[in-house]
Amino acid sequence: MKLRQIEIFHAVYVTGSVSAAARVLNISQPSVTKILRYAETSLGLSLFERTKGRLVPTEDAHELFLEVAEVQKRVDQLRRASRNLRFGQGRTLRVSVLPSLGLGAIPDAVTAFLAKHEGVSLELHTAHHDDMVRKLYERETDLVISYDVPSTAPVGFDVLGTGELVAVYKPGAIQCDAPRMPLNALEGHRFITTVKSGPMGNLLSEELAQTGVMLNDVVSSQTFFVAAALVRSGAGVSIVDSFTAQATATPDIAFKPLQPPIPFNVYAIYLQNRPPSKLATVLLKHLKSAFQAYRKFL
């Protein structure tokens, strides 16, 4: 099948009609019908049957769609990458960050960076771990700021700083005079768990398994910011990253690093064949300074 035939077949299969496919592709209905019939002739297969005014895919069409969907996905990715290359030129940096890292250190770094670089614009995108490599491949972003470096992707990275997991709680809710909070001090309290929050959740889950500490999970949050907000509202205690804790710190919420410590790195990730530009390198220096300043509060 030619690329145009694949596109037409995919659109008709997904929308269920020639007219809807024509609208999606912004072409005429006769053009859709003609190309679809030519595809059927070329393949020697009947792909659709008309039933009650709709085109119903045949069994052959269902089998073919499994292959075509992947091809169409790659074509769409190529188009997005091309568009982003076209519009991403100039003095614009695009940075994708985890929600938990976008609250304090990164805004501080961006402010310092822009103060010294008039005319430069920054696009900040929040993204989750599963989307970050795709965003790099599709040219949606130049840099990814993350807790984890994908081991199977051709990426390079710089270490921007370090952080720790910390306990967050209402003042007076937990009696602990030590500078660090033992994990077992959280036992018996209503716990807002973050064990499903990517690499940081995995670190916490492993530590709980090793120490044998059993926590009373009452709420599950995939976002550290939400977990901290729940603590502030009195829903329970939680464990979040130190950057979220510092960025959301108020008189009605307290935090302490854990004992034993659960440290982690913060990385700037980029494609190996697209290393940071000179402008991006300057931004990375500001990010390192900002993360170092936040580290001093622990």
mmCIF file of C-alpha atoms in Angstrom:
data_model
loop_
_atom_site.group_PDB
_atom_site.id
_atom_site.type_symbol
_atom_site.label_atom_id
_atom_site.label_comp_id
_atom_site.label_asym_id
_atom_site.label_seq_id
_atom_site.Cartn_x
_atom_site.Cartn_y
_atom_site.Cartn_z
ATOM 1 C CA MET A 1 0.000 0.000 0.000
ATOM 2 C CA LYS A 2 1.128 3.518 -0.758
ATOM 3 C CA LEU A 3 1.277 6.040 2.063
ATOM 4 C CA ARG A 4 -1.822 7.901 0.862
ATOM 5 C CA GLN A 5 -3.785 4.654 0.699
ATOM 6 C CA ILE A 6 -2.725 3.824 4.248
ATOM 7 C CA GLU A 7 -3.863 7.255 5.413
ATOM 8 C CA ILE A 8 -7.253 6.932 3.683
ATOM 9 C CA PHE A 9 -7.846 3.403 4.975
ATOM 10 C CA HIS A 10 -6.878 4.434 8.516
ATOM 11 C CA ALA A 11 -9.231 7.433 8.462
ATOM 12 C CA VAL A 12 -12.200 5.464 7.108
ATOM 13 C CA TYR A 13 -11.616 2.621 9.583
ATOM 14 C CA VAL A 14 -11.430 4.994 12.555
ATOM 15 C CA THR A 15 -14.308 7.316 11.582
ATOM 16 C CA GLY A 16 -16.598 4.678 10.059
ATOM 17 C CA SER A 17 -17.592 6.654 6.973
ATOM 18 C CA VAL A 18 -16.210 8.215 3.816
ATOM 19 C CA SER A 19 -17.683 11.628 4.623
ATOM 20 C CA ALA A 20 -16.135 11.742 8.101
ATOM 21 C CA ALA A 21 -12.770 10.587 6.749
ATOM 22 C CA ALA A 22 -12.932 13.307 4.095
ATOM 23 C CA ARG A 23 -13.527 15.957 6.764
ATOM 24 C CA VAL A 24 -10.663 14.679 8.902
ATOM 25 C CA LEU A 25 -8.260 14.667 5.953
ATOM 26 C CA ASN A 26 -9.681 17.881 4.436
ATOM 27 C CA ILE A 27 -10.214 16.335 1.006
ATOM 28 C CA SER A 28 -13.304 15.536 -1.094
ATOM 29 C CA GLN A 29 -15.462 12.464 -0.565
ATOM 30 C CA PRO A 30 -14.951 11.274 -4.182
ATOM 31 C CA SER A 31 -11.178 11.352 -3.594
ATOM 32 C CA VAL A 32 -11.534 9.171 -0.503
ATOM 33 C CA THR A 33 -13.755 6.691 -2.337
ATOM 34 C CA LYS A 34 -11.442 6.524 -5.352
ATOM 35 C CA ILE A 35 -8.266 5.943 -3.320
ATOM 36 C CA LEU A 36 -9.977 3.406 -1.077
ATOM 37 C CA ARG A 37 -11.221 1.393 -4.066
ATOM 38 C CA TYR A 38 -7.771 1.530 -5.650
ATOM 39 C CA ALA A 39 -6.269 0.204 -2.400
ATOM 40 C CA GLU A 40 -8.739 -2.691 -2.389
ATOM 41 C CA THR A 41 -7.914 -3.472 -6.008
ATOM 42 C CA SER A 42 -4.181 -3.363 -5.350
ATOM 43 C CA LEU A 43 -4.515 -5.661 -2.352
ATOM 44 C CA GLY A 44 -7.098 -7.948 -3.902
ATOM 45 C CA LEU A 45 -9.141 -7.628 -0.716
ATOM 46 C CA SER A 46 -12.517 -6.245 0.242
ATOM 47 C CA LEU A 47 -11.921 -3.928 3.174
ATOM 48 C CA PHE A 48 -15.398 -2.565 3.952
ATOM 49 C CA GLU A 49 -19.013 -3.597 3.570
ATOM 50 C CA ARG A 50 -21.859 -1.087 3.564
ATOM 51 C CA THR A 51 -24.420 -1.863 6.262
ATOM 52 C CA LYS A 52 -27.260 0.521 7.193
ATOM 53 C CA GLY A 53 -25.436 3.470 5.686
ATOM 54 C CA ARG A 54 -22.111 2.784 7.409
ATOM 55 C CA LEU A 55 -18.934 1.167 6.231
ATOM 56 C CA VAL A 56 -18.259 -1.915 8.331
ATOM 57 C CA PRO A 57 -14.678 -3.274 8.271
ATOM 58 C CA THR A 58 -14.223 -6.829 7.040
ATOM 59 C CA GLU A 59 -12.132 -9.370 8.903
ATOM 60 C CA ASP A 60 -9.280 -8.627 6.474
ATOM 61 C CA ALA A 61 -9.595 -4.937 7.339
ATOM 62 C CA HIS A 62 -9.331 -5.685 11.062
ATOM 63 C CA GLU A 63 -6.142 -7.669 10.465
ATOM 64 C CA LEU A 64 -4.698 -4.979 8.214
ATOM 65 C CA PHE A 65 -5.507 -2.200 10.667
ATOM 66 C CA LEU A 66 -3.251 -3.733 13.303
ATOM 67 C CA GLU A 67 -0.293 -3.117 10.981
ATOM 68 C CA VAL A 68 -1.529 0.147 9.487
ATOM 69 C CA ALA A 69 -2.137 1.778 12.875
ATOM 70 C CA GLU A 70 1.550 1.482 13.760
ATOM 71 C CA VAL A 71 2.605 2.922 10.386
ATOM 72 C CA GLN A 72 0.153 5.813 10.740
ATOM 73 C CA LYS A 73 1.430 6.496 14.235
ATOM 74 C CA ARG A 74 4.992 6.787 12.946
ATOM 75 C CA VAL A 75 3.841 9.062 10.098
ATOM 76 C CA ASP A 76 2.073 11.329 12.589
ATOM 77 C CA GLN A 77 5.207 11.413 14.738
ATOM 78 C CA LEU A 78 7.280 12.360 11.700
ATOM 79 C CA ARG A 79 4.908 15.179 10.854
ATOM 80 C CA ARG A 80 4.976 16.515 14.403
ATOM 81 C CA ALA A 81 8.758 16.308 14.470
ATOM 82 C CA SER A 82 8.969 18.182 11.152
ATOM 83 C CA ARG A 83 6.566 20.844 12.383
ATOM 84 C CA ASN A 84 8.479 21.267 15.619
ATOM 85 C CA LEU A 85 11.755 21.577 13.725
ATOM 86 C CA ARG A 86 10.235 24.281 11.561
ATOM 87 C CA PHE A 87 8.726 26.309 14.383
ATOM 88 C CA GLY A 88 11.338 25.491 17.006
ATOM 89 C CA GLN A 89 14.100 27.467 15.333
ATOM 90 C CA GLY A 90 15.433 30.666 16.864
ATOM 91 C CA ARG A 91 16.146 31.657 20.434
ATOM 92 C CA THR A 92 13.574 29.420 22.072
ATOM 93 C CA LEU A 93 14.299 26.641 24.529
ATOM 94 C CA ARG A 94 11.732 23.940 25.214
ATOM 95 C CA VAL A 95 12.049 22.107 28.518
ATOM 96 C CA SER A 96 9.881 19.286 29.873
ATOM 97 C CA VAL A 97 9.797 18.834 33.638
ATOM 98 C CA LEU A 98 8.108 16.550 36.118
ATOM 99 C CA PRO A 99 5.289 18.320 37.994
ATOM 100 C CA SER A 100 7.116 17.922 41.309
ATOM 101 C CA LEU A 101 10.206 19.691 39.930
ATOM 102 C CA GLY A 102 8.268 22.604 38.449
ATOM 103 C CA LEU A 103 7.287 24.133 41.773
ATOM 104 C CA GLY A 104 10.413 25.748 43.171
ATOM 105 C CA ALA A 105 13.936 25.129 41.904
ATOM 106 C CA ILE A 106 13.113 25.298 38.201
ATOM 107 C CA PRO A 107 11.125 28.573 38.409
ATOM 108 C CA ASP A 108 14.025 30.089 40.354
ATOM 109 C CA ALA A 109 16.492 28.966 37.666
ATOM 110 C CA VAL A 110 14.286 30.225 34.840
ATOM 111 C CA THR A 111 13.924 33.630 36.484
ATOM 112 C CA ALA A 112 17.695 33.949 36.916
ATOM 113 C CA PHE A 113 18.304 32.792 33.336
ATOM 114 C CA LEU A 114 15.818 35.224 31.745
ATOM 115 C CA ALA A 115 17.211 38.130 33.753
ATOM 116 C CA LYS A 116 20.497 37.749 31.839
ATOM 117 C CA HIS A 117 19.124 36.778 28.427
ATOM 118 C CA GLU A 118 16.819 39.368 26.943
ATOM 119 C CA GLY A 119 14.942 38.202 23.866
ATOM 120 C CA VAL A 120 15.148 34.521 24.747
ATOM 121 C CA SER A 121 11.895 32.654 25.331
ATOM 122 C CA LEU A 122 11.327 29.437 27.227
ATOM 123 C CA GLU A 123 8.597 26.865 26.798
ATOM 124 C CA LEU A 124 8.049 24.802 29.930
ATOM 125 C CA HIS A 125 6.014 21.614 29.610
ATOM 126 C CA THR A 126 5.005 19.298 32.417
ATOM 127 C CA ALA A 127 5.278 15.639 31.528
ATOM 128 C CA HIS A 128 5.347 12.252 33.197
ATOM 129 C CA HIS A 129 8.195 9.745 32.890
ATOM 130 C CA ASP A 130 6.458 7.641 30.251
ATOM 131 C CA ASP A 131 6.177 10.606 27.851
ATOM 132 C CA MET A 132 9.634 12.099 28.129
ATOM 133 C CA VAL A 133 11.622 10.053 25.614
ATOM 134 C CA ARG A 134 8.796 10.391 23.084
ATOM 135 C CA LYS A 135 8.862 14.172 23.494
ATOM 136 C CA LEU A 136 12.598 14.193 22.757
ATOM 137 C CA TYR A 137 12.212 11.980 19.665
ATOM 138 C CA GLU A 138 9.343 14.060 18.283
ATOM 139 C CA ARG A 139 11.191 17.346 18.856
ATOM 140 C CA GLU A 140 8.540 18.573 21.256
ATOM 141 C CA THR A 141 11.246 19.404 23.751
ATOM 142 C CA ASP A 142 14.990 20.091 23.856
ATOM 143 C CA LEU A 143 15.633 18.994 27.433
ATOM 144 C CA VAL A 144 13.899 16.762 29.932
ATOM 145 C CA ILE A 145 14.370 17.306 33.667
ATOM 146 C CA SER A 146 13.750 14.019 35.426
ATOM 147 C CA TYR A 147 14.633 11.741 38.326
ATOM 148 C CA ASP A 148 15.484 8.828 36.061
ATOM 149 C CA VAL A 149 17.604 8.199 32.942
ATOM 150 C CA PRO A 150 16.017 5.711 30.506
ATOM 151 C CA SER A 151 18.438 2.808 30.185
ATOM 152 C CA THR A 152 17.240 1.642 26.761
ATOM 153 C CA ALA A 153 17.105 4.983 24.915
ATOM 154 C CA PRO A 154 20.037 6.695 23.141
ATOM 155 C CA VAL A 155 20.172 9.649 25.506
ATOM 156 C CA GLY A 156 22.835 11.650 27.240
ATOM 157 C CA PHE A 157 22.448 13.372 30.590
ATOM 158 C CA ASP A 158 23.893 15.837 33.087
ATOM 159 C CA VAL A 159 23.393 15.544 36.842
ATOM 160 C CA LEU A 160 21.791 18.787 38.025
ATOM 161 C CA GLY A 161 21.590 18.051 41.715
ATOM 162 C CA THR A 162 20.465 15.684 44.420
ATOM 163 C CA GLY A 163 17.481 15.452 46.683
ATOM 164 C CA GLU A 164 15.930 13.163 49.286
ATOM 165 C CA LEU A 165 12.574 11.739 50.139
ATOM 166 C CA VAL A 166 11.159 13.467 53.220
ATOM 167 C CA ALA A 167 8.267 12.922 55.617
ATOM 168 C CA VAL A 168 5.578 15.626 55.528
ATOM 169 C CA TYR A 169 3.058 16.038 58.342
ATOM 170 C CA LYS A 170 1.071 18.563 60.329
ATOM 171 C CA PRO A 171 3.140 20.178 63.102
ATOM 172 C CA GLY A 172 2.765 18.137 66.271
ATOM 173 C CA ALA A 173 1.231 15.143 64.480
ATOM 174 C CA ILE A 174 4.424 13.091 64.949
ATOM 175 C CA GLN A 175 6.685 13.386 67.963
ATOM 176 C CA CYS A 176 10.293 13.235 66.723
ATOM 177 C CA ASP A 177 13.071 15.416 68.144
ATOM 178 C CA ALA A 178 15.806 13.836 65.999
ATOM 179 C CA PRO A 179 16.995 15.685 62.882
ATOM 180 C CA ARG A 180 15.800 12.740 60.762
ATOM 181 C CA MET A 181 12.504 10.876 60.834
ATOM 182 C CA PRO A 182 12.691 7.071 61.236
ATOM 183 C CA LEU A 183 10.362 5.351 58.801
ATOM 184 C CA ASN A 184 8.714 3.412 61.608
ATOM 185 C CA ALA A 185 7.659 6.695 63.236
ATOM 186 C CA LEU A 186 5.017 6.924 60.482
ATOM 187 C CA GLU A 187 3.426 3.616 61.465
ATOM 188 C CA GLY A 188 -0.019 3.981 62.992
ATOM 189 C CA HIS A 189 -0.740 7.234 61.166
ATOM 190 C CA ARG A 190 -3.056 7.607 58.198
ATOM 191 C CA PHE A 191 -0.652 7.533 55.267
ATOM 192 C CA ILE A 192 -0.990 9.160 51.846
ATOM 193 C CA THR A 193 1.041 6.811 49.698
ATOM 194 C CA THR A 194 3.071 7.846 46.663
ATOM 195 C CA VAL A 195 4.476 4.423 45.792
ATOM 196 C CA LYS A 196 2.964 4.648 42.287
ATOM 197 C CA SER A 197 4.702 7.919 41.452
ATOM 198 C CA GLY A 198 7.406 6.603 39.110
ATOM 199 C CA PRO A 199 11.063 6.165 40.135
ATOM 200 C CA MET A 200 10.595 7.953 43.467
ATOM 201 C CA GLY A 201 7.723 5.664 44.337
ATOM 202 C CA ASN A 202 9.900 2.682 43.492
ATOM 203 C CA LEU A 203 12.612 3.933 45.858
ATOM 204 C CA LEU A 204 10.105 4.260 48.683
ATOM 205 C CA SER A 205 8.543 0.877 47.964
ATOM 206 C CA GLU A 206 11.957 -0.823 48.057
ATOM 207 C CA GLU A 207 12.890 0.841 51.349
ATOM 208 C CA LEU A 208 9.608 -0.147 52.972
ATOM 209 C CA ALA A 209 10.121 -3.740 51.827
ATOM 210 C CA GLN A 210 13.690 -3.840 53.192
ATOM 211 C CA THR A 211 12.825 -2.330 56.580
ATOM 212 C CA GLY A 212 9.565 -4.204 57.011
ATOM 213 C CA VAL A 213 7.717 -0.991 57.914
ATOM 214 C CA MET A 214 3.945 -1.305 57.414
ATOM 215 C CA LEU A 215 2.092 1.941 56.702
ATOM 216 C CA ASN A 216 -1.632 2.539 56.917
ATOM 217 C CA ASP A 217 -2.407 3.629 53.349
ATOM 218 C CA VAL A 218 -5.651 5.612 53.198
ATOM 219 C CA VAL A 219 -5.111 7.628 50.013
ATOM 220 C CA SER A 220 -2.963 6.991 46.932
ATOM 221 C CA SER A 221 -1.519 9.913 44.962
ATOM 222 C CA GLN A 222 0.651 9.787 41.851
ATOM 223 C CA THR A 223 1.578 13.451 42.303
ATOM 224 C CA PHE A 224 3.721 14.683 45.176
ATOM 225 C CA PHE A 225 2.126 18.123 45.086
ATOM 226 C CA VAL A 226 -1.322 16.583 45.656
ATOM 227 C CA ALA A 227 0.062 14.418 48.462
ATOM 228 C CA ALA A 228 1.476 17.519 50.191
ATOM 229 C CA ALA A 229 -1.849 19.325 49.751
ATOM 230 C CA LEU A 230 -3.665 16.395 51.356
ATOM 231 C CA VAL A 231 -1.296 16.560 54.308
ATOM 232 C CA ARG A 232 -2.005 20.272 54.689
ATOM 233 C CA SER A 233 -5.736 19.590 54.721
ATOM 234 C CA GLY A 234 -5.295 17.065 57.534
ATOM 235 C CA ALA A 235 -5.881 13.861 55.569
ATOM 236 C CA GLY A 236 -2.768 12.200 56.980
ATOM 237 C CA VAL A 237 1.023 12.092 56.675
ATOM 238 C CA SER A 238 3.053 11.360 53.555
ATOM 239 C CA ILE A 239 6.493 11.038 51.998
ATOM 240 C CA VAL A 240 7.396 13.308 49.079
ATOM 241 C CA ASP A 241 10.533 14.566 47.375
ATOM 242 C CA SER A 242 12.449 17.340 49.113
ATOM 243 C CA PHE A 243 11.825 19.837 46.297
ATOM 244 C CA THR A 244 8.054 19.532 46.589
ATOM 245 C CA ALA A 245 8.301 19.750 50.380
ATOM 246 C CA GLN A 246 10.366 22.935 50.268
ATOM 247 C CA ALA A 247 8.262 24.554 47.545
ATOM 248 C CA THR A 248 5.001 23.899 49.418
ATOM 249 C CA ALA A 249 6.292 24.558 52.936
ATOM 250 C CA THR A 250 4.013 26.739 55.079
ATOM 251 C CA PRO A 251 3.590 27.163 58.847
ATOM 252 C CA ASP A 252 0.839 24.528 58.866
ATOM 253 C CA ILE A 253 2.989 21.758 57.367
ATOM 254 C CA ALA A 254 6.329 20.322 58.550
ATOM 255 C CA PHE A 255 8.883 18.066 56.886
ATOM 256 C CA LYS A 256 11.967 16.083 57.871
ATOM 257 C CA PRO A 257 14.418 13.948 55.879
ATOM 258 C CA LEU A 258 14.145 10.226 56.544
ATOM 259 C CA GLN A 259 16.330 7.812 58.465
ATOM 260 C CA PRO A 260 17.816 5.950 56.707
ATOM 261 C CA PRO A 261 18.190 8.570 53.947
ATOM 262 C CA ILE A 262 16.586 7.861 50.573
ATOM 263 C CA PRO A 263 18.550 10.077 48.153
ATOM 264 C CA PHE A 264 18.068 10.560 44.417
ATOM 265 C CA ASN A 265 19.569 12.517 41.538
ATOM 266 C CA VAL A 266 17.947 15.061 39.249
ATOM 267 C CA TYR A 267 19.001 14.779 35.600
ATOM 268 C CA ALA A 268 18.857 16.880 32.461
ATOM 269 C CA ILE A 269 18.277 14.415 29.620
ATOM 270 C CA TYR A 270 18.748 14.945 25.882
ATOM 271 C CA LEU A 271 19.201 12.856 22.764
ATOM 272 C CA GLN A 272 22.802 11.811 22.155
ATOM 273 C CA ASN A 273 22.654 13.123 18.584
ATOM 274 C CA ARG A 274 21.204 16.431 19.799
ATOM 275 C CA PRO A 275 23.402 17.615 22.703
ATOM 276 C CA PRO A 276 22.475 20.864 24.486
ATOM 277 C CA SER A 277 23.034 24.082 22.547
ATOM 278 C CA LYS A 278 25.138 26.892 24.002
ATOM 279 C CA LEU A 279 21.970 28.557 25.241
ATOM 280 C CA ALA A 280 20.740 25.329 26.826
ATOM 281 C CA THR A 281 24.130 24.838 28.496
ATOM 282 C CA VAL A 282 23.770 28.234 30.178
ATOM 283 C CA LEU A 283 20.301 27.272 31.406
ATOM 284 C CA LEU A 284 21.724 24.029 32.825
ATOM 285 C CA LYS A 285 24.223 26.042 34.881
ATOM 286 C CA HIS A 286 21.366 28.061 36.379
ATOM 287 C CA LEU A 287 19.477 24.849 37.116
ATOM 288 C CA LYS A 288 22.468 23.354 38.912
ATOM 289 C CA SER A 289 22.776 26.474 41.066
ATOM 290 C CA ALA A 290 19.081 26.409 41.908
ATOM 291 C CA PHE A 291 19.078 22.730 42.881
ATOM 292 C CA GLN A 292 22.203 23.264 44.983
ATOM 293 C CA ALA A 293 20.486 26.123 46.824
ATOM 294 C CA TYR A 294 17.469 23.939 47.579
ATOM 295 C CA ARG A 295 19.757 21.180 48.850
ATOM 296 C CA LYS A 296 21.068 23.487 51.567
ATOM 297 C CA PHE A 297 17.654 23.563 53.254
ATOM 298 C CA LEU A 298 17.836 19.853 54.198
#
